[in-house]
PDB file of C-alpha atoms in Angstrom:
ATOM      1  CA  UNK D1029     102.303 100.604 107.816  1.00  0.00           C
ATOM      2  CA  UNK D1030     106.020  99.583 107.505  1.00  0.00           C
ATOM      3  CA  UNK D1031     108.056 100.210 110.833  1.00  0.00           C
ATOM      4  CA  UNK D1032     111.216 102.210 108.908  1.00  0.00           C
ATOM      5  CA  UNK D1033     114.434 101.455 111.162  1.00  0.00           C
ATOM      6  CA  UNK D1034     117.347 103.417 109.948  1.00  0.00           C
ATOM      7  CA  UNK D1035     121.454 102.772 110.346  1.00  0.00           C
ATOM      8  CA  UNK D1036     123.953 105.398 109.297  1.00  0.00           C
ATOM      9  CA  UNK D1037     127.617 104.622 108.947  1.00  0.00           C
ATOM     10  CA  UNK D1038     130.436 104.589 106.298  1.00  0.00           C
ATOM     11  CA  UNK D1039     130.590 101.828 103.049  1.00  0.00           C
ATOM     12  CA  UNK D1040     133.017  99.591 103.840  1.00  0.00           C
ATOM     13  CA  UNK D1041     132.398  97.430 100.957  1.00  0.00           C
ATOM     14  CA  UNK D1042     129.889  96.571  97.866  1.00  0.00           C
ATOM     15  CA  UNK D1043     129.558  93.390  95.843  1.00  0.00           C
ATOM     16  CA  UNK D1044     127.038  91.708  94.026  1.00  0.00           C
ATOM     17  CA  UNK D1045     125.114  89.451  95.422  1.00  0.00           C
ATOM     18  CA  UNK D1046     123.122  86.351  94.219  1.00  0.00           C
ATOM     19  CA  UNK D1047     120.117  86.313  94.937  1.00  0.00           C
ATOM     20  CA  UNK D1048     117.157  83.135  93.858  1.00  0.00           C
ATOM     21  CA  UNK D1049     117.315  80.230  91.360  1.00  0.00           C
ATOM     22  CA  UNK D1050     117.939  82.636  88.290  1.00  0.00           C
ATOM     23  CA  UNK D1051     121.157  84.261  89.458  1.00  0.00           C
ATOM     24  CA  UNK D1052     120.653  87.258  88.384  1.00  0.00           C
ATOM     25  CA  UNK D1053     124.653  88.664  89.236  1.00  0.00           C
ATOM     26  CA  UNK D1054     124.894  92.691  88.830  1.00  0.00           C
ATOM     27  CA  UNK D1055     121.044  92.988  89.862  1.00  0.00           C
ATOM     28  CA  UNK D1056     121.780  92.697  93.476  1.00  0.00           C
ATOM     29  CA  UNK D1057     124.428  94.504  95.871  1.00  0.00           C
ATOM     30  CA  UNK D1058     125.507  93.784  99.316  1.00  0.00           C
ATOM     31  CA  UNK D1059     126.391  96.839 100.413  1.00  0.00           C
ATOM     32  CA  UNK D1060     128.627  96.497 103.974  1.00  0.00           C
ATOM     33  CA  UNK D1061     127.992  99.923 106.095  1.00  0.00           C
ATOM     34  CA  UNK D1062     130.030 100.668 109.680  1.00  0.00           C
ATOM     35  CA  UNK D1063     129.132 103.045 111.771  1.00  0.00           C
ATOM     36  CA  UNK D1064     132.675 103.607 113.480  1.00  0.00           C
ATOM     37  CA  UNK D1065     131.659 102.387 117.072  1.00  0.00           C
ATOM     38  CA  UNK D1066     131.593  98.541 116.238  1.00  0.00           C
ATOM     39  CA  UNK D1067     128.592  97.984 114.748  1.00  0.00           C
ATOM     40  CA  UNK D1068     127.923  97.015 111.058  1.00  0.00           C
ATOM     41  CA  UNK D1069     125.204  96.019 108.918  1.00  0.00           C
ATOM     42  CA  UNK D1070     125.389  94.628 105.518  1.00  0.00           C
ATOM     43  CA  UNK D1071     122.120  95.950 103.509  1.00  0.00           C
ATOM     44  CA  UNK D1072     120.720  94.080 100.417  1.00  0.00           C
ATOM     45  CA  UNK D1073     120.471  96.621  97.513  1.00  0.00           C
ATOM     46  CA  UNK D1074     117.465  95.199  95.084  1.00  0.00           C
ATOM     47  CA  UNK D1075     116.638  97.058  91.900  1.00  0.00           C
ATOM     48  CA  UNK D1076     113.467  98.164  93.581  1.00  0.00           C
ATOM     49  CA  UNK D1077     115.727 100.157  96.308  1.00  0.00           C
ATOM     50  CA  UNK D1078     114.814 103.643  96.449  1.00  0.00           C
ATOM     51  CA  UNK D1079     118.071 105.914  96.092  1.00  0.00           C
ATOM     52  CA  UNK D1080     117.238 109.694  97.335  1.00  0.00           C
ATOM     53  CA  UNK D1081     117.954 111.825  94.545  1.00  0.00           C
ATOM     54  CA  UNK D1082     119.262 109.293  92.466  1.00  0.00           C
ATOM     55  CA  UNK D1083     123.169 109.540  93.958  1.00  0.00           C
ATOM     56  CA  UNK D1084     125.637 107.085  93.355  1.00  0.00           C
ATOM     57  CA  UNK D1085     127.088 105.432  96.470  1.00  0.00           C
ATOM     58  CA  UNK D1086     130.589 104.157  96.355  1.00  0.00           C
ATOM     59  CA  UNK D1087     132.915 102.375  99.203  1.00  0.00           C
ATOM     60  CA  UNK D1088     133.801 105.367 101.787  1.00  0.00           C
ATOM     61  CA  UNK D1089     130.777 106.908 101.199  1.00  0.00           C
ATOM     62  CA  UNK D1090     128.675 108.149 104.061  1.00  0.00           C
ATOM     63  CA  UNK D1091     124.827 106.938 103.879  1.00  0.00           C
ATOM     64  CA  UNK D1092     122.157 105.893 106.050  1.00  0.00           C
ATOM     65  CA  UNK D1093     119.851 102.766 105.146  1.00  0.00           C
ATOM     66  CA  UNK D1094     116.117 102.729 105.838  1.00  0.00           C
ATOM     67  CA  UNK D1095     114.397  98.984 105.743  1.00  0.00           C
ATOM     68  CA  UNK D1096     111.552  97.439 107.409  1.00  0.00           C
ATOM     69  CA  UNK D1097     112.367  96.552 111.347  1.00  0.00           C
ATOM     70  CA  UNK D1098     109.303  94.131 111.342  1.00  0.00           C
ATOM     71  CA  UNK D1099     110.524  91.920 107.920  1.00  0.00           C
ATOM     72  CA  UNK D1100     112.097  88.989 109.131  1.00  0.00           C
ATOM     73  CA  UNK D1101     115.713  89.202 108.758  1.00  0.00           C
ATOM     74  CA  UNK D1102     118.422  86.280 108.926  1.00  0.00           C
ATOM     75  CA  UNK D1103     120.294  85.668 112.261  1.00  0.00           C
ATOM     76  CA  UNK D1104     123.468  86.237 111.645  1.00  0.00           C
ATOM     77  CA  UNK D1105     126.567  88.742 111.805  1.00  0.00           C
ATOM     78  CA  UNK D1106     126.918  91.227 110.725  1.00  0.00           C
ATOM     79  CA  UNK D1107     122.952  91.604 111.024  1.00  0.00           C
ATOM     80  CA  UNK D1108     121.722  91.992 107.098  1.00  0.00           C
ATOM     81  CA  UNK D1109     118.678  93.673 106.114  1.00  0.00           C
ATOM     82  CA  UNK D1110     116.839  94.798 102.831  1.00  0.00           C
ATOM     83  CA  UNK D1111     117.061  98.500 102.295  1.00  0.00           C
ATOM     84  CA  UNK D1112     114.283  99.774 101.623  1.00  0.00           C
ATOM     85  CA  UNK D1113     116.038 103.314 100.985  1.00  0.00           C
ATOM     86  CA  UNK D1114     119.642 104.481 100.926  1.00  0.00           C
ATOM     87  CA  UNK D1115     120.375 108.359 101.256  1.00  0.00           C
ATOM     88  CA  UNK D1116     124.170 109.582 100.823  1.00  0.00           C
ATOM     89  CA  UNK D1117     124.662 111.444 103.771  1.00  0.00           C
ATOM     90  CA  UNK D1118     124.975 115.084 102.495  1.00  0.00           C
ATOM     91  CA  UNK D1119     126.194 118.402 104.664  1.00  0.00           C
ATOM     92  CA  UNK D1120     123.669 120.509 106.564  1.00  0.00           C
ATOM     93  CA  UNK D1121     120.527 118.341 105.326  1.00  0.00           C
ATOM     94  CA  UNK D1122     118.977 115.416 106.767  1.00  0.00           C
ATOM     95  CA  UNK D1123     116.469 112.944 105.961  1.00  0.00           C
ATOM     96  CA  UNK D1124     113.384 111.361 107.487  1.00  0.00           C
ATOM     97  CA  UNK D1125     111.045 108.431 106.676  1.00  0.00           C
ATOM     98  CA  UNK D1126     108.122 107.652 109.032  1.00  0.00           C
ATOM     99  CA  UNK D1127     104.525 108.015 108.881  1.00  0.00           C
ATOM    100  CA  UNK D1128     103.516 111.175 109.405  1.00  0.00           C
ATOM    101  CA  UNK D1129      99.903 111.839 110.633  1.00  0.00           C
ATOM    102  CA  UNK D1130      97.122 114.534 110.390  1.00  0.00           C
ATOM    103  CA  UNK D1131      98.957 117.263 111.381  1.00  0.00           C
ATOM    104  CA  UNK D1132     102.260 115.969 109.785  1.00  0.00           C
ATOM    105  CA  UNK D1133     103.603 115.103 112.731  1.00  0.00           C
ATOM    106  CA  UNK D1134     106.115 111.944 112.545  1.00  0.00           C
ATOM    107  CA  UNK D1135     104.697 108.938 114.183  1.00  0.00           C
ATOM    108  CA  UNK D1136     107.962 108.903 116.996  1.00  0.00           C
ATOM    109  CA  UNK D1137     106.498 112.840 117.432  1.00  0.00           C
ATOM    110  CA  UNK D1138     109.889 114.257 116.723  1.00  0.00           C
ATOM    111  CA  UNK D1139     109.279 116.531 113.791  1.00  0.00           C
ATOM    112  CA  UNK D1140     106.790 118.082 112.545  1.00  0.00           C
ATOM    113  CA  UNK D1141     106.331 119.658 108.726  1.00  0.00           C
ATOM    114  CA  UNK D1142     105.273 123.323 108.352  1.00  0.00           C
ATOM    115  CA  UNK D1143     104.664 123.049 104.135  1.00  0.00           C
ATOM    116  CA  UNK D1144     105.776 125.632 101.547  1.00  0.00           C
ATOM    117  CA  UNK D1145     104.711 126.086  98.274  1.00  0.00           C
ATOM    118  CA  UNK D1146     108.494 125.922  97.527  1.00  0.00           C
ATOM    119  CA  UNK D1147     108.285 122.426  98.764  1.00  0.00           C
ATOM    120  CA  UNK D1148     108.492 119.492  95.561  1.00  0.00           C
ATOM    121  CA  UNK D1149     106.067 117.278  96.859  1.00  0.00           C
ATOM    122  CA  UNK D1150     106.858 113.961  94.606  1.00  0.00           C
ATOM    123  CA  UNK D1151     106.359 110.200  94.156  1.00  0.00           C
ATOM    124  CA  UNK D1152     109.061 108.009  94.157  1.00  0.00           C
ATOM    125  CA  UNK D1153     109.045 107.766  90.495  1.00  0.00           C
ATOM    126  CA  UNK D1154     109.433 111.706  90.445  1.00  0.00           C
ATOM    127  CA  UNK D1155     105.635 112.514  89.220  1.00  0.00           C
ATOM    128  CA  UNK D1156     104.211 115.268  91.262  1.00  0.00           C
ATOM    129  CA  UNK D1157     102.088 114.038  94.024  1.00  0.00           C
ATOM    130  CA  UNK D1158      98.602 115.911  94.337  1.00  0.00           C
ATOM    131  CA  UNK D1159      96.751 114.644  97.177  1.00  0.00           C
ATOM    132  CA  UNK D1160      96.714 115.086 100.631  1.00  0.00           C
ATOM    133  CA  UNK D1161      99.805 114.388 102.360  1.00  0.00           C
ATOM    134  CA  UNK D1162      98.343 113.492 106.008  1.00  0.00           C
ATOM    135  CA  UNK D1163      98.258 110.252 107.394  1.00  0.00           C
ATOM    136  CA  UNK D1164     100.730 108.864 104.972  1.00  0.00           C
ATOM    137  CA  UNK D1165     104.626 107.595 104.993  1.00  0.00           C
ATOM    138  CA  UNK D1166     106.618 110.336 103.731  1.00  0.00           C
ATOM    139  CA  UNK D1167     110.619 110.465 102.986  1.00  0.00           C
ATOM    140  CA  UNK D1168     110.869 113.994 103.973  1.00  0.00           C
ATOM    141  CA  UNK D1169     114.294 116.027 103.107  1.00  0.00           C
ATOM    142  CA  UNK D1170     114.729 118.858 105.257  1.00  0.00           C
ATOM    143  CA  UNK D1171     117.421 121.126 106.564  1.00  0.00           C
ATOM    144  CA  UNK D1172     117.350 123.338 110.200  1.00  0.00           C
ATOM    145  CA  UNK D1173     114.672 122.938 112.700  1.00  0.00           C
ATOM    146  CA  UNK D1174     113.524 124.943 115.510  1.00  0.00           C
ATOM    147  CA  UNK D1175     114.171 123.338 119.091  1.00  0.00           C
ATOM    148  CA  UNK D1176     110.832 123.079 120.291  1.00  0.00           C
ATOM    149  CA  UNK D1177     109.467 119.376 120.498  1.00  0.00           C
ATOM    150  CA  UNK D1178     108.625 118.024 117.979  1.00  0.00           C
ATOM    151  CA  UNK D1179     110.917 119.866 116.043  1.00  0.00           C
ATOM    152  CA  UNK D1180     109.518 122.224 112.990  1.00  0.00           C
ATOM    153  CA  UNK D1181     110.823 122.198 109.703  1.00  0.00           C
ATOM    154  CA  UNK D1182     110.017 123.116 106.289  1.00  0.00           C
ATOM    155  CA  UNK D1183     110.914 120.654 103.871  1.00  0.00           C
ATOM    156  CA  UNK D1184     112.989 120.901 100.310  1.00  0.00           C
ATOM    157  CA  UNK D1185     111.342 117.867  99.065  1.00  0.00           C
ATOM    158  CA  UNK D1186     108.937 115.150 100.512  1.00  0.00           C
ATOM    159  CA  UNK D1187     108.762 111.739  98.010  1.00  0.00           C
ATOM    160  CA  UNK D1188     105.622 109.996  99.071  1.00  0.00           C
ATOM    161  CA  UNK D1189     105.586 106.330  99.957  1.00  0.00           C
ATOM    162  CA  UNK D1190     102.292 104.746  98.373  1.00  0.00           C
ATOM    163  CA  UNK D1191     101.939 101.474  99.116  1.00  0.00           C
TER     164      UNK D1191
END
């Protein structure tokens, strides 16, 4: 299970960036994010990074990176991390990816999902997903909650994370 760590802030900057023996330039993006209260992060952008519904990120864009908070990570500054998944920050909806268990709860227990038949339920190549959705990392997409704990929500879309 991967431990999803998120930072949200504003693109300061994105350039390619080399990456192995093969130098593949254009294939991989450093992509500089600042969250306004003096803290950055610079996120490598592979080919294999999941964009939410496929949106275009330029420089002043708002977005919030997801990557792994257990992969090792070099030690320097800015800190620089592999996104896993970049979402541009859009009004009124918000995004979640954790592991969600039996009862679709999220695994920090601070939402939960009440499902819809309205809901697209998809893979991250944008096949519809069929199974069972329990005990499984979801990137859920989801507008207002109620203000109970966790919070309750029904989804607009939930891409599933197989492994």
């Amino acid at each position: 299970m991967m431990n999803y760590q998120a930072f949200t802030g504003i693109v300061t900057a994105i350039n390619d960036f080399s990456i192995g023996q093969y130098n593949e330039v254009g294939c991989y993006k450093l992509m500089s994010v600042d969250n306004g209260y003096g803290n950055a992060v610079n996120f490598v952008v592979a080919p294999t990074t999941y964009f939410v519904d496929q949106e275009v990120v330029s420089v002043g864009d708002q977005v919030t990176g997801f990557y792994d908070g257990n992969a090792p990570a070099p030690l320097i500054f800015p800190p620089q991390y592999n996104a896993v998944i970049m979402y541009k920050n859009t009004s009124g909806q918000f995004v979640k990816v954790d592991h969600f268990d039996e009862q679709l709860v999220s695994s920090d227990h601070t939402l939960q999902l009440n499902m819809n038949p309205a809901t697209k339920v998809v893979l991250k190549n944008g096949q519809p997903f069929t199974g069972n959705l329990a005990n499984r990392d979801l990137l859920v997409v989801y507008g207002a909650t109620t203000r109970s704990i966790p919070a309750q929500t029904t989804p607009y879309q939930i891409v599933v994370l197989c492994s």
